[in-house]
Short mmCIF file of C-alpha atoms in Angstrom, two decimals:
data_model
loop_
_atom_site.label_atom_id
_atom_site.label_comp_id
_atom_site.label_asym_id
_atom_site.label_seq_id
_atom_site.Cartn_x
_atom_site.Cartn_y
_atom_site.Cartn_z
CA UNK A 877 -209.63 -59.94 138.44
CA UNK A 878 -206.80 -58.14 136.56
CA UNK A 879 -205.31 -54.66 135.84
CA UNK A 880 -208.73 -53.18 133.52
CA UNK A 881 -207.62 -52.47 130.04
CA UNK A 882 -206.71 -48.57 129.63
CA UNK A 883 -205.65 -46.31 126.66
CA UNK A 884 -202.44 -47.23 128.44
CA UNK A 885 -201.98 -50.02 127.80
CA UNK A 886 -198.75 -49.83 125.58
CA UNK A 887 -197.71 -46.01 127.33
CA UNK A 888 -199.17 -44.39 124.35
CA UNK A 889 -203.29 -43.60 123.60
CA UNK A 890 -201.83 -43.97 119.53
CA UNK A 891 -200.97 -48.04 120.90
CA UNK A 892 -204.84 -48.26 121.90
CA UNK A 893 -205.57 -51.26 124.75
CA UNK A 894 -204.82 -54.54 125.23
CA UNK A 895 -208.87 -55.36 124.89
CA UNK A 896 -208.74 -54.31 121.34
CA UNK A 897 -210.14 -56.26 118.32
CA UNK A 898 -207.59 -57.53 115.90
CA UNK A 899 -208.89 -55.79 113.34
CA UNK A 900 -208.72 -53.06 115.64
CA UNK A 901 -205.04 -54.00 116.38
CA UNK A 902 -204.40 -54.53 112.53
CA UNK A 903 -205.60 -51.66 110.64
CA UNK A 904 -203.90 -49.41 113.59
CA UNK A 905 -200.53 -51.75 113.05
CA UNK A 906 -200.69 -51.17 109.37
CA UNK A 907 -201.47 -47.56 109.65
CA UNK A 908 -198.94 -46.40 112.57
CA UNK A 909 -195.68 -48.49 110.67
CA UNK A 910 -196.85 -47.01 106.39
CA UNK A 911 -196.94 -43.32 108.45
CA UNK A 912 -193.74 -44.13 110.63
CA UNK A 913 -191.94 -44.92 107.30
CA UNK A 914 -193.94 -42.24 105.50
CA UNK A 915 -192.44 -39.24 108.30
CA UNK A 916 -188.86 -41.32 108.80
CA UNK A 917 -188.00 -40.08 104.50
CA UNK A 918 -189.67 -37.52 104.81
CA UNK A 919 -187.24 -36.16 107.75
CA UNK A 920 -184.81 -37.66 105.47
CA UNK A 921 -185.35 -35.98 102.46
CA UNK A 922 -185.48 -32.59 104.02
CA UNK A 923 -182.29 -32.94 106.10
CA UNK A 924 -180.19 -33.82 102.75
CA UNK A 925 -182.34 -31.23 101.01
CA UNK A 926 -181.28 -28.51 103.16
CA UNK A 927 -177.69 -29.83 103.65
CA UNK A 928 -176.98 -29.55 100.35
CA UNK A 929 -178.34 -26.66 99.04
CA UNK A 930 -177.90 -24.15 102.15
CA UNK A 931 -175.92 -26.21 104.99
CA UNK A 932 -172.60 -26.48 102.94
CA UNK A 933 -172.73 -24.55 99.50
CA UNK A 934 -170.05 -25.17 97.88
CA UNK A 935 -169.68 -26.85 96.32
CA UNK A 936 -172.49 -26.34 95.09
CA UNK A 937 -174.94 -28.53 93.43
CA UNK A 938 -177.51 -25.55 91.55
CA UNK A 939 -175.36 -25.79 88.21
CA UNK A 940 -176.61 -25.97 84.52
CA UNK A 941 -175.38 -28.94 84.12
CA UNK A 942 -176.60 -30.58 86.88
CA UNK A 943 -180.20 -29.82 86.26
CA UNK A 944 -180.74 -33.37 85.45
CA UNK A 945 -179.71 -34.44 88.17
CA UNK A 946 -181.91 -32.20 90.96
CA UNK A 947 -185.10 -32.35 89.22
CA UNK A 948 -185.16 -35.16 87.08
CA UNK A 949 -183.65 -37.93 88.57
CA UNK A 950 -183.07 -36.80 92.46
CA UNK A 951 -187.62 -36.83 92.08
CA UNK A 952 -188.66 -39.49 90.17
CA UNK A 953 -185.57 -41.75 93.14
CA UNK A 954 -187.08 -40.31 95.61
CA UNK A 955 -190.49 -40.79 95.16
CA UNK A 956 -189.58 -44.59 93.59
CA UNK A 957 -188.11 -45.24 96.98
CA UNK A 958 -190.39 -44.03 98.88
CA UNK A 959 -193.30 -45.86 97.56
CA UNK A 960 -191.19 -48.87 97.63
CA UNK A 961 -190.05 -48.33 101.41
CA UNK A 962 -193.46 -48.30 102.26
CA UNK A 963 -195.24 -50.52 100.21
CA UNK A 964 -192.06 -53.88 101.28
CA UNK A 965 -191.66 -52.19 104.93
CA UNK A 966 -194.96 -52.76 105.42
CA UNK A 967 -195.79 -55.81 103.54
CA UNK A 968 -192.71 -57.63 105.60
CA UNK A 969 -193.23 -56.39 109.04
CA UNK A 970 -197.53 -57.23 108.53
CA UNK A 971 -196.22 -60.82 107.17
CA UNK A 972 -194.29 -61.15 110.45
CA UNK A 973 -197.40 -59.94 112.65
CA UNK A 974 -199.29 -62.51 110.92
CA UNK A 975 -199.95 -63.97 113.84
CA UNK A 976 -201.12 -61.51 116.20
CA UNK A 977 -203.03 -59.38 113.98
CA UNK A 978 -205.06 -62.80 114.37
CA UNK A 979 -205.22 -63.60 117.15
CA UNK A 980 -202.92 -67.03 117.12
CA UNK A 981 -200.47 -68.54 119.98
CA UNK A 982 -197.32 -66.78 118.57
CA UNK A 983 -194.66 -69.97 117.87
CA UNK A 984 -191.55 -69.57 118.17
CA UNK A 985 -190.51 -69.27 114.73
CA UNK A 986 -193.33 -66.11 115.30
CA UNK A 987 -191.49 -64.97 117.93
CA UNK A 988 -188.26 -64.09 115.71
CA UNK A 989 -189.91 -62.73 112.85
CA UNK A 990 -191.65 -60.62 114.95
CA UNK A 991 -188.48 -59.42 116.49
CA UNK A 992 -186.72 -59.47 113.16
CA UNK A 993 -189.70 -56.36 112.17
CA UNK A 994 -187.43 -53.71 113.20
CA UNK A 995 -184.35 -54.70 111.97
CA UNK A 996 -185.37 -55.61 108.47
CA UNK A 997 -187.68 -52.11 108.42
CA UNK A 998 -184.26 -50.59 109.47
CA UNK A 999 -183.12 -52.32 106.37
CA UNK A 1000 -185.34 -51.74 104.16
CA UNK A 1001 -185.08 -48.51 104.60
CA UNK A 1002 -181.29 -48.36 104.86
CA UNK A 1003 -180.78 -50.19 101.19
CA UNK A 1004 -182.52 -47.68 99.48
CA UNK A 1005 -180.60 -44.84 100.95
CA UNK A 1006 -177.40 -46.76 100.74
CA UNK A 1007 -179.08 -46.60 96.60
CA UNK A 1008 -179.06 -42.99 96.99
CA UNK A 1009 -175.48 -42.80 98.44
CA UNK A 1010 -173.84 -45.13 96.03
CA UNK A 1011 -175.56 -43.91 92.87
CA UNK A 1012 -175.90 -40.06 93.36
CA UNK A 1013 -172.84 -39.84 94.37
CA UNK A 1014 -171.03 -40.96 91.57
CA UNK A 1015 -173.99 -39.19 89.19
CA UNK A 1016 -172.70 -36.35 90.70
CA UNK A 1017 -169.53 -36.77 90.48
CA UNK A 1018 -168.86 -37.94 86.80
CA UNK A 1019 -170.74 -33.87 86.56
CA UNK A 1020 -168.22 -32.77 89.31
CA UNK A 1021 -165.26 -34.34 91.49
CA UNK A 1022 -166.08 -32.06 93.51
CA UNK A 1023 -169.06 -32.77 94.55
CA UNK A 1024 -168.68 -36.47 96.10
CA UNK A 1025 -167.68 -35.32 99.45
CA UNK A 1026 -170.67 -33.46 99.78
CA UNK A 1027 -173.02 -35.61 97.98
CA UNK A 1028 -171.77 -38.98 100.37
CA UNK A 1029 -171.87 -37.26 103.51
CA UNK A 1030 -175.35 -35.55 102.96
CA UNK A 1031 -177.05 -38.71 101.72
CA UNK A 1032 -174.45 -41.51 104.58
CA UNK A 1033 -175.93 -38.58 106.93
CA UNK A 1034 -179.25 -38.56 105.76
CA UNK A 1035 -179.84 -42.63 105.24
CA UNK A 1036 -178.89 -42.58 108.79
CA UNK A 1037 -181.19 -40.49 110.60
CA UNK A 1038 -184.26 -42.53 108.77
CA UNK A 1039 -182.57 -45.52 109.61
CA UNK A 1040 -182.17 -44.99 113.92
CA UNK A 1041 -186.24 -43.00 113.29
CA UNK A 1042 -186.80 -45.96 111.54
CA UNK A 1043 -185.64 -47.84 114.46
CA UNK A 1044 -187.13 -46.15 116.81
CA UNK A 1045 -190.82 -45.99 115.58
CA UNK A 1046 -190.62 -50.12 114.61
CA UNK A 1047 -190.47 -50.67 118.03
CA UNK A 1048 -192.96 -47.68 119.80
CA UNK A 1049 -195.41 -49.59 117.00
CA UNK A 1050 -194.70 -53.80 117.61
CA UNK A 1051 -195.05 -52.85 121.24
CA UNK A 1052 -197.97 -54.41 121.65
CA UNK A 1053 -197.20 -57.98 119.68
CA UNK A 1054 -194.76 -57.90 122.02
CA UNK A 1055 -196.56 -58.05 125.14
CA UNK A 1056 -198.27 -60.45 123.34
CA UNK A 1057 -194.85 -62.97 123.21
CA UNK A 1058 -194.07 -61.73 126.63
CA UNK A 1059 -197.18 -62.83 127.73
CA UNK A 1060 -196.84 -65.94 125.72
CA UNK A 1061 -193.46 -66.93 127.85
CA UNK A 1062 -190.95 -65.65 124.70
CA UNK A 1063 -188.67 -63.57 126.57
CA UNK A 1064 -185.08 -64.13 125.31
CA UNK A 1065 -183.47 -61.88 122.07
CA UNK A 1066 -184.28 -58.51 123.68
CA UNK A 1067 -183.16 -55.72 122.60
CA UNK A 1068 -180.23 -53.66 125.52
CA UNK A 1069 -180.97 -49.77 126.09
CA UNK A 1070 -177.70 -49.16 125.66
CA UNK A 1071 -178.13 -49.64 121.93
CA UNK A 1072 -180.92 -47.54 122.13
CA UNK A 1073 -179.21 -44.53 123.38
CA UNK A 1074 -176.26 -45.69 121.04
CA UNK A 1075 -178.09 -44.78 118.35
CA UNK A 1076 -179.41 -41.49 119.68
CA UNK A 1077 -176.02 -40.05 120.13
CA UNK A 1078 -174.59 -41.34 116.86
CA UNK A 1079 -177.25 -40.01 114.45
CA UNK A 1080 -177.51 -36.59 117.29
CA UNK A 1081 -174.09 -36.78 117.87
CA UNK A 1082 -171.50 -38.29 116.70
CA UNK A 1083 -172.55 -37.55 113.03
CA UNK A 1084 -173.10 -33.87 112.65
CA UNK A 1085 -169.52 -33.99 114.62
CA UNK A 1086 -168.16 -35.73 111.56
CA UNK A 1087 -169.96 -33.16 109.03
CA UNK A 1088 -167.95 -29.63 110.76
CA UNK A 1089 -164.74 -32.28 110.50
CA UNK A 1090 -165.49 -31.92 106.42
CA UNK A 1091 -166.29 -28.40 106.16
CA UNK A 1092 -163.24 -27.89 107.46
CA UNK A 1093 -161.45 -30.60 105.45
CA UNK A 1094 -163.66 -28.64 102.22
CA UNK A 1095 -162.53 -24.78 103.33
CA UNK A 1096 -158.37 -26.66 103.31
CA UNK A 1097 -159.37 -28.33 100.04
CA UNK A 1098 -161.41 -25.46 97.79
CA UNK A 1099 -160.84 -22.11 97.46
CA UNK A 1100 -163.80 -21.63 96.99
CA UNK A 1101 -165.28 -22.30 100.24
CA UNK A 1102 -164.90 -18.74 102.70
CA UNK A 1103 -165.19 -17.62 105.64
CA UNK A 1104 -168.94 -16.90 105.49
CA UNK A 1105 -169.72 -20.22 104.24
CA UNK A 1106 -167.80 -22.00 106.04
CA UNK A 1107 -169.48 -20.74 108.84
CA UNK A 1108 -173.19 -20.26 107.50
CA UNK A 1109 -172.44 -24.88 106.49
CA UNK A 1110 -171.09 -25.47 110.68
CA UNK A 1111 -173.97 -23.48 111.66
CA UNK A 1112 -176.53 -25.24 109.44
CA UNK A 1113 -175.13 -28.31 110.38
CA UNK A 1114 -175.40 -27.90 114.10
CA UNK A 1115 -179.33 -26.41 113.38
CA UNK A 1116 -180.13 -30.36 111.44
CA UNK A 1117 -178.10 -32.34 114.72
CA UNK A 1118 -180.03 -30.29 117.32
CA UNK A 1119 -183.32 -31.38 115.32
CA UNK A 1120 -182.18 -34.60 114.63
CA UNK A 1121 -180.72 -34.99 118.55
CA UNK A 1122 -183.76 -33.90 119.88
CA UNK A 1123 -185.43 -36.10 117.25
CA UNK A 1124 -184.26 -38.90 118.84
CA UNK A 1125 -183.56 -37.67 121.53
CA UNK A 1126 -187.57 -37.94 122.57
CA UNK A 1127 -188.12 -40.47 120.96
CA UNK A 1128 -185.46 -42.53 122.86
CA UNK A 1129 -186.66 -41.19 125.82
CA UNK A 1130 -190.22 -42.28 125.38
CA UNK A 1131 -190.01 -45.41 124.68
CA UNK A 1132 -188.11 -45.08 128.78
CA UNK A 1133 -190.30 -43.07 130.30
CA UNK A 1134 -194.00 -45.19 128.98
CA UNK A 1135 -192.87 -49.19 130.70
CA UNK A 1136 -191.21 -46.36 134.18
CA UNK A 1137 -194.84 -44.79 134.02
CA UNK A 1138 -196.81 -48.09 133.76
CA UNK A 1139 -195.23 -48.79 137.06
CA UNK A 1140 -195.45 -45.57 137.99
CA UNK A 1141 -199.53 -45.48 137.02
CA UNK A 1142 -199.56 -49.86 138.88
CA UNK A 1143 -197.16 -48.92 141.78
CA UNK A 1144 -199.35 -45.87 142.59
CA UNK A 1145 -202.44 -48.25 143.57
CA UNK A 1146 -200.88 -50.63 144.96
CA UNK A 1147 -199.92 -48.01 147.81
CA UNK A 1148 -203.65 -47.09 148.01
CA UNK A 1149 -204.70 -51.05 149.51
CA UNK A 1150 -205.26 -52.42 145.36
CA UNK A 1151 -203.43 -55.32 144.69
CA UNK A 1152 -205.54 -56.95 142.19
CA UNK A 1153 -203.48 -54.96 139.68
CA UNK A 1154 -201.44 -56.05 136.59
CA UNK A 1155 -199.35 -53.96 134.32
CA UNK A 1156 -199.42 -54.98 130.60
CA UNK A 1157 -195.83 -56.00 129.74
CA UNK A 1158 -194.74 -55.22 126.90
CA UNK A 1159 -190.94 -53.78 125.96
CA UNK A 1160 -188.29 -55.66 124.17
CA UNK A 1161 -185.71 -54.09 126.29
CA UNK A 1162 -184.48 -54.43 130.28
CA UNK A 1163 -187.36 -52.29 131.41
CA UNK A 1164 -189.94 -54.85 130.38
CA UNK A 1165 -187.68 -57.13 133.19
CA UNK A 1166 -188.79 -54.40 135.53
CA UNK A 1167 -192.36 -54.05 134.53
CA UNK A 1168 -192.43 -58.05 134.40
CA UNK A 1169 -190.83 -58.00 138.08
CA UNK A 1170 -193.15 -55.40 139.35
CA UNK A 1171 -196.40 -57.87 138.54
CA UNK A 1172 -194.40 -60.29 140.21
CA UNK A 1173 -193.78 -58.40 143.51
CA UNK A 1174 -197.77 -58.15 143.51
CA UNK A 1175 -199.11 -61.30 142.67
CA UNK A 1176 -196.94 -61.44 145.91
CA UNK A 1177 -199.11 -59.28 147.45
CA UNK A 1178 -202.43 -61.08 146.26
CA UNK A 1179 -200.90 -64.54 147.50
CA UNK A 1180 -200.43 -63.00 150.65
CA UNK A 1181 -203.37 -61.16 151.78
CA UNK A 1182 -205.53 -64.64 149.95
CA UNK A 1183 -203.45 -66.49 152.60
CA UNK A 1184 -203.62 -63.56 154.63
CA UNK A 1185 -207.39 -63.78 154.55
CA UNK A 1186 -208.31 -67.58 154.35
CA UNK A 1187 -205.78 -67.87 158.16
CA UNK A 1188 -208.30 -65.79 159.38
CA UNK A 1189 -211.63 -67.25 158.48
CA UNK A 1190 -210.16 -70.01 159.75
CA UNK A 1191 -208.92 -69.32 162.64
CA UNK A 1192 -210.52 -65.83 163.39
CA UNK A 1193 -209.34 -62.07 163.08
CA UNK A 1194 -207.66 -61.61 165.94
CA UNK A 1195 -205.66 -64.21 166.21
CA UNK A 1196 -204.62 -63.74 163.10
CA UNK A 1197 -203.34 -60.12 163.45
CA UNK A 1198 -201.60 -61.25 166.93
CA UNK A 1199 -200.62 -64.26 165.25
CA UNK A 1200 -198.40 -62.12 161.71
CA UNK A 1201 -197.65 -59.18 164.71
CA UNK A 1202 -194.79 -61.95 166.02
CA UNK A 1203 -194.02 -64.94 166.24
CA UNK A 1204 -196.78 -67.23 167.73
CA UNK A 1205 -195.89 -70.06 170.86
CA UNK A 1206 -197.56 -72.23 172.80
CA UNK A 1207 -198.70 -72.07 175.36
CA UNK A 1208 -200.80 -69.05 176.70
CA UNK A 1209 -201.66 -66.54 179.73
CA UNK A 1210 -204.20 -67.01 182.92
CA UNK A 1211 -207.15 -64.17 181.51
CA UNK A 1212 -210.62 -63.90 182.30
CA UNK A 1213 -213.39 -64.15 179.47
CA UNK A 1214 -216.29 -64.81 178.74
CA UNK A 1215 -217.63 -67.86 176.68
CA UNK A 1216 -220.41 -68.63 174.52
CA UNK A 1217 -221.37 -72.49 174.09
CA UNK A 1218 -223.65 -72.95 171.34
CA UNK A 1219 -225.25 -76.44 170.53
CA UNK A 1220 -228.26 -76.78 168.25
CA UNK A 1221 -230.46 -79.34 169.14
CA UNK A 1222 -232.33 -82.09 167.49
CA UNK A 1223 -229.39 -82.42 165.07
CA UNK A 1224 -229.49 -86.17 164.40
CA UNK A 1225 -233.15 -85.85 163.63
CA UNK A 1226 -232.61 -82.74 160.53
CA UNK A 1227 -229.36 -84.96 159.44
CA UNK A 1228 -231.83 -88.18 159.59
CA UNK A 1229 -234.61 -86.83 157.05
CA UNK A 1230 -232.16 -83.90 155.03
CA UNK A 1231 -230.15 -85.11 152.22
CA UNK A 1232 -226.82 -83.85 152.92
CA UNK A 1233 -226.09 -80.68 151.27
CA UNK A 1234 -229.20 -79.65 152.56
CA UNK A 1235 -227.85 -79.81 155.90
CA UNK A 1236 -224.70 -77.99 154.68
CA UNK A 1237 -226.12 -75.07 154.23
CA UNK A 1238 -229.20 -74.95 156.86
CA UNK A 1239 -225.82 -75.58 159.25
CA UNK A 1240 -224.41 -72.71 157.20
CA UNK A 1241 -227.44 -70.02 157.81
CA UNK A 1242 -227.23 -70.93 161.16
CA UNK A 1243 -223.46 -70.15 162.57
CA UNK A 1244 -223.82 -66.95 159.89
CA UNK A 1245 -225.34 -66.16 161.55
CA UNK A 1246 -223.58 -66.55 165.10
CA UNK A 1247 -220.74 -65.67 163.38
CA UNK A 1248 -223.03 -62.01 162.22
CA UNK A 1249 -223.66 -61.50 166.01
CA UNK A 1250 -220.09 -62.47 167.90
CA UNK A 1251 -218.78 -60.41 165.97
CA UNK A 1252 -220.36 -57.37 166.32
CA UNK A 1253 -220.07 -58.57 169.98
CA UNK A 1254 -215.94 -57.40 169.55
CA UNK A 1255 -216.17 -62.17 170.11
CA UNK A 1256 -213.66 -64.99 168.87
CA UNK A 1257 -215.65 -67.36 167.00
CA UNK A 1258 -212.87 -69.99 168.91
CA UNK A 1259 -214.27 -73.81 166.82
CA UNK A 1260 -217.27 -75.34 164.93
CA UNK A 1261 -218.00 -79.05 166.49
CA UNK A 1262 -219.69 -80.34 164.55
CA UNK A 1263 -223.20 -79.00 165.07
CA UNK A 1264 -221.96 -76.20 167.81
CA UNK A 1265 -220.03 -73.51 168.28
CA UNK A 1266 -217.87 -72.16 171.46
CA UNK A 1267 -217.43 -67.75 171.24
CA UNK A 1268 -215.19 -66.62 173.49
CA UNK A 1269 -215.10 -62.56 174.84
CA UNK A 1270 -212.26 -61.44 176.19
CA UNK A 1271 -209.43 -62.69 174.38
CA UNK A 1272 -207.51 -62.54 172.40
CA UNK A 1273 -209.29 -58.65 171.55
CA UNK A 1274 -210.23 -57.46 174.61
CA UNK A 1275 -213.39 -56.06 175.61
CA UNK A 1276 -214.30 -54.20 179.22
CA UNK A 1277 -217.22 -55.68 179.82
CA UNK A 1278 -216.37 -59.68 178.24
CA UNK A 1279 -219.50 -60.94 180.46
CA UNK A 1280 -221.90 -58.28 179.01
CA UNK A 1281 -220.50 -58.84 174.73
CA UNK A 1282 -221.32 -62.17 175.25
CA UNK A 1283 -224.54 -61.93 177.16
CA UNK A 1284 -226.00 -59.87 174.83
CA UNK A 1285 -224.29 -61.65 171.98
CA UNK A 1286 -226.89 -64.74 173.22
CA UNK A 1287 -229.87 -63.06 173.57
CA UNK A 1288 -229.32 -61.58 169.72
CA UNK A 1289 -228.77 -65.01 168.39
CA UNK A 1290 -231.68 -66.36 170.26
CA UNK A 1291 -234.41 -63.45 169.08
CA UNK A 1292 -231.91 -64.55 165.72
CA UNK A 1293 -232.20 -67.75 164.69
CA UNK A 1294 -235.87 -68.16 164.77
CA UNK A 1295 -236.53 -66.03 161.67
CA UNK A 1296 -233.70 -66.22 159.64
CA UNK A 1297 -233.53 -70.48 160.37
CA UNK A 1298 -237.05 -71.89 161.73
CA UNK A 1299 -235.46 -75.36 160.58
CA UNK A 1300 -233.27 -75.52 163.38
CA UNK A 1301 -232.86 -74.11 167.18
CA UNK A 1302 -230.00 -73.62 169.46
CA UNK A 1303 -229.82 -73.63 173.58
CA UNK A 1304 -227.04 -71.54 174.11
CA UNK A 1305 -225.02 -71.10 177.08
CA UNK A 1306 -222.96 -68.06 178.83
CA UNK A 1307 -219.81 -68.51 181.41
CA UNK A 1308 -217.93 -66.42 182.77
CA UNK A 1309 -214.61 -66.80 184.82
CA UNK A 1310 -210.64 -66.92 184.61
CA UNK A 1311 -208.83 -69.51 181.66
CA UNK A 1312 -205.86 -70.66 179.81
CA UNK A 1313 -205.88 -68.35 176.62
CA UNK A 1314 -203.17 -69.41 173.43
CA UNK A 1315 -202.21 -71.81 171.43
CA UNK A 1316 -202.88 -75.92 172.19
CA UNK A 1317 -200.43 -78.38 170.58
CA UNK A 1318 -197.37 -79.41 169.05
CA UNK A 1319 -194.68 -76.52 167.40
CA UNK A 1320 -195.37 -78.11 163.30
CA UNK A 1321 -199.91 -77.30 164.99
CA UNK A 1322 -201.23 -75.68 166.88
CA UNK A 1323 -204.48 -73.50 167.29
CA UNK A 1324 -205.90 -70.65 169.86
CA UNK A 1325 -208.16 -72.16 172.25
CA UNK A 1326 -209.21 -71.16 175.70
CA UNK A 1327 -208.63 -74.19 178.45
CA UNK A 1328 -211.44 -73.83 182.29
CA UNK A 1329 -214.38 -73.94 183.86
CA UNK A 1330 -215.80 -71.21 182.11
CA UNK A 1331 -215.75 -73.30 178.83
CA UNK A 1332 -217.37 -76.27 180.51
CA UNK A 1333 -219.65 -74.82 182.30
CA UNK A 1334 -220.80 -72.78 178.82
CA UNK A 1335 -221.37 -76.13 177.47
CA UNK A 1336 -223.56 -77.31 180.42
CA UNK A 1337 -225.21 -74.75 180.00
CA UNK A 1338 -225.99 -75.04 176.46
CA UNK A 1339 -227.68 -79.05 177.49
CA UNK A 1340 -230.48 -77.18 180.22
CA UNK A 1341 -230.31 -74.28 177.44
CA UNK A 1342 -232.54 -76.90 175.07
CA UNK A 1343 -235.71 -77.64 177.10
CA UNK A 1344 -236.88 -74.32 176.47
CA UNK A 1345 -234.43 -72.42 173.23
CA UNK A 1346 -235.86 -68.92 173.09
CA UNK A 1347 -233.65 -68.26 176.84
CA UNK A 1348 -230.84 -68.73 176.75
CA UNK A 1349 -228.76 -69.75 179.69
CA UNK A 1350 -226.57 -67.67 181.96
CA UNK A 1351 -224.28 -68.30 185.27
CA UNK A 1352 -225.55 -65.73 187.65
CA UNK A 1353 -221.43 -65.14 188.08
CA UNK A 1354 -221.54 -63.72 184.75
CA UNK A 1355 -224.68 -62.17 184.49
CA UNK A 1356 -223.18 -59.91 187.91
CA UNK A 1357 -219.58 -59.50 186.20
CA UNK A 1358 -221.42 -58.10 183.69
CA UNK A 1359 -222.79 -54.00 183.22
CA UNK A 1360 -225.73 -53.43 185.13
CA UNK A 1361 -227.35 -52.74 181.68
CA UNK A 1362 -227.58 -56.04 180.06
CA UNK A 1363 -227.49 -57.71 183.19
CA UNK A 1364 -231.13 -56.08 183.59
CA UNK A 1365 -232.28 -58.53 181.04
CA UNK A 1366 -231.96 -61.70 182.13
CA UNK A 1367 -233.52 -63.65 185.67
CA UNK A 1368 -232.08 -66.39 188.30
CA UNK A 1369 -234.31 -69.38 187.75
CA UNK A 1370 -232.00 -71.54 190.22
CA UNK A 1371 -228.85 -73.08 191.71
CA UNK A 1372 -228.36 -77.47 189.31
CA UNK A 1373 -225.51 -79.22 189.73
CA UNK A 1374 -224.27 -78.63 186.16
CA UNK A 1375 -223.40 -82.57 184.68
CA UNK A 1376 -219.80 -83.06 185.50
CA UNK A 1377 -219.13 -81.18 187.92
CA UNK A 1378 -219.64 -81.41 191.82
CA UNK A 1379 -220.07 -77.69 193.37
CA UNK A 1380 -223.25 -76.06 191.77
CA UNK A 1381 -224.45 -73.66 189.65
CA UNK A 1382 -227.42 -70.16 190.33
CA UNK A 1383 -228.87 -70.75 186.70
CA UNK A 1384 -229.77 -67.70 185.46
CA UNK A 1385 -232.40 -66.80 181.84
CA UNK A 1386 -232.28 -64.59 179.83
CA UNK A 1387 -236.48 -62.48 179.97
CA UNK A 1388 -238.52 -62.96 177.31
#
């Protein structure tokens, strides 16, 4: 299961989670867009008023012949521009996001329109401020030509602030839509971090520096601007620059911190051992590549763990771990091991009286009992040979008492089978002695196994054990090699020559 949706899927609680309904997403997007446009323009208007009235006091706009401009034309234009900007900006942006609001799969044109939305919204705000700049510069210039540079700079600077803030706000709001585009495979046409940094510098430093230079120029050009006025102007422009620069820097940093933090959260979960993590890729810059790279890395880790798990299920966890620690090689080494062979009694009859599906289901229950018992005693289920099983104790995982572990496992299986798999009974044999344990086959395909007399001995003993499946059989060598506490559960029966062997084997049986 992928990383569960959270309130920070898109780097902020304001953007909700990836699991929200389309209605919630639509209401949130429209509300945030309207709020962003209003906030950006209110900030711009406030900056303009501060600079026009206090920041650059000379030449003053408070004159008898500019009353109609100050208190009639300017308020009317502000209300009109704000309403027009909100309506048109929200309309065009929501139209471009119609596919996301409806929950439809985006097309190439949808991707183009969505990524064009921030530029379009910024352009709308820019046109309104350009209109204000041209119109009011001309209007105030008709009254007094000395007002032209002041009005021109202030409105131009304020408009630039609005455009910069709008661009960052809209880019932030459109993160969910960008995430859906990236998920759909539209990774081209991304914005760059460099553009964000340049915008923040331009509004926070570049234009204010130009304003301070203009104040110096005004001091030289206008005799009525004294030293005190110049100091006030420089301080006010500097203060506005500090505010707007800080605001844009914070917004720019938010666009960087959000994606980085999502990767950090994902890395924290991976370090804790959870590889079932997918972060939402929502950033439209190089940081999106970072998020995407993290997901690709985690997908690789999940695939590796899946392969490791499958590998361990096929060959045994201990064999798999040993193979992963070092490059496996053909061949092996002689070791003293205990082997246990379990063979089903009447498997032909079972297959003839049951459907194939029923037969497999019964055998799987039978094998489950064996695997649980073998692993509980630190053994290795080495082979499933049709309806028989070979288990090894002492290789590849060292066991202090391999013979005792094998004997205890045999008794546990004999006790569990009648209760858990009453449809089946099996002969169980245990052998003990030196054998070669290692990889057998070809370099292209091999398997871990044990070859030697204990394997053959345990297989033959399992055949004898079919006479009374309640009592597993073992060689006397195995019983004597085991811990005395385990050996006490076994009794000696007789010596027999097992099939395929020339020497007698003293056979022991588990006490009932």
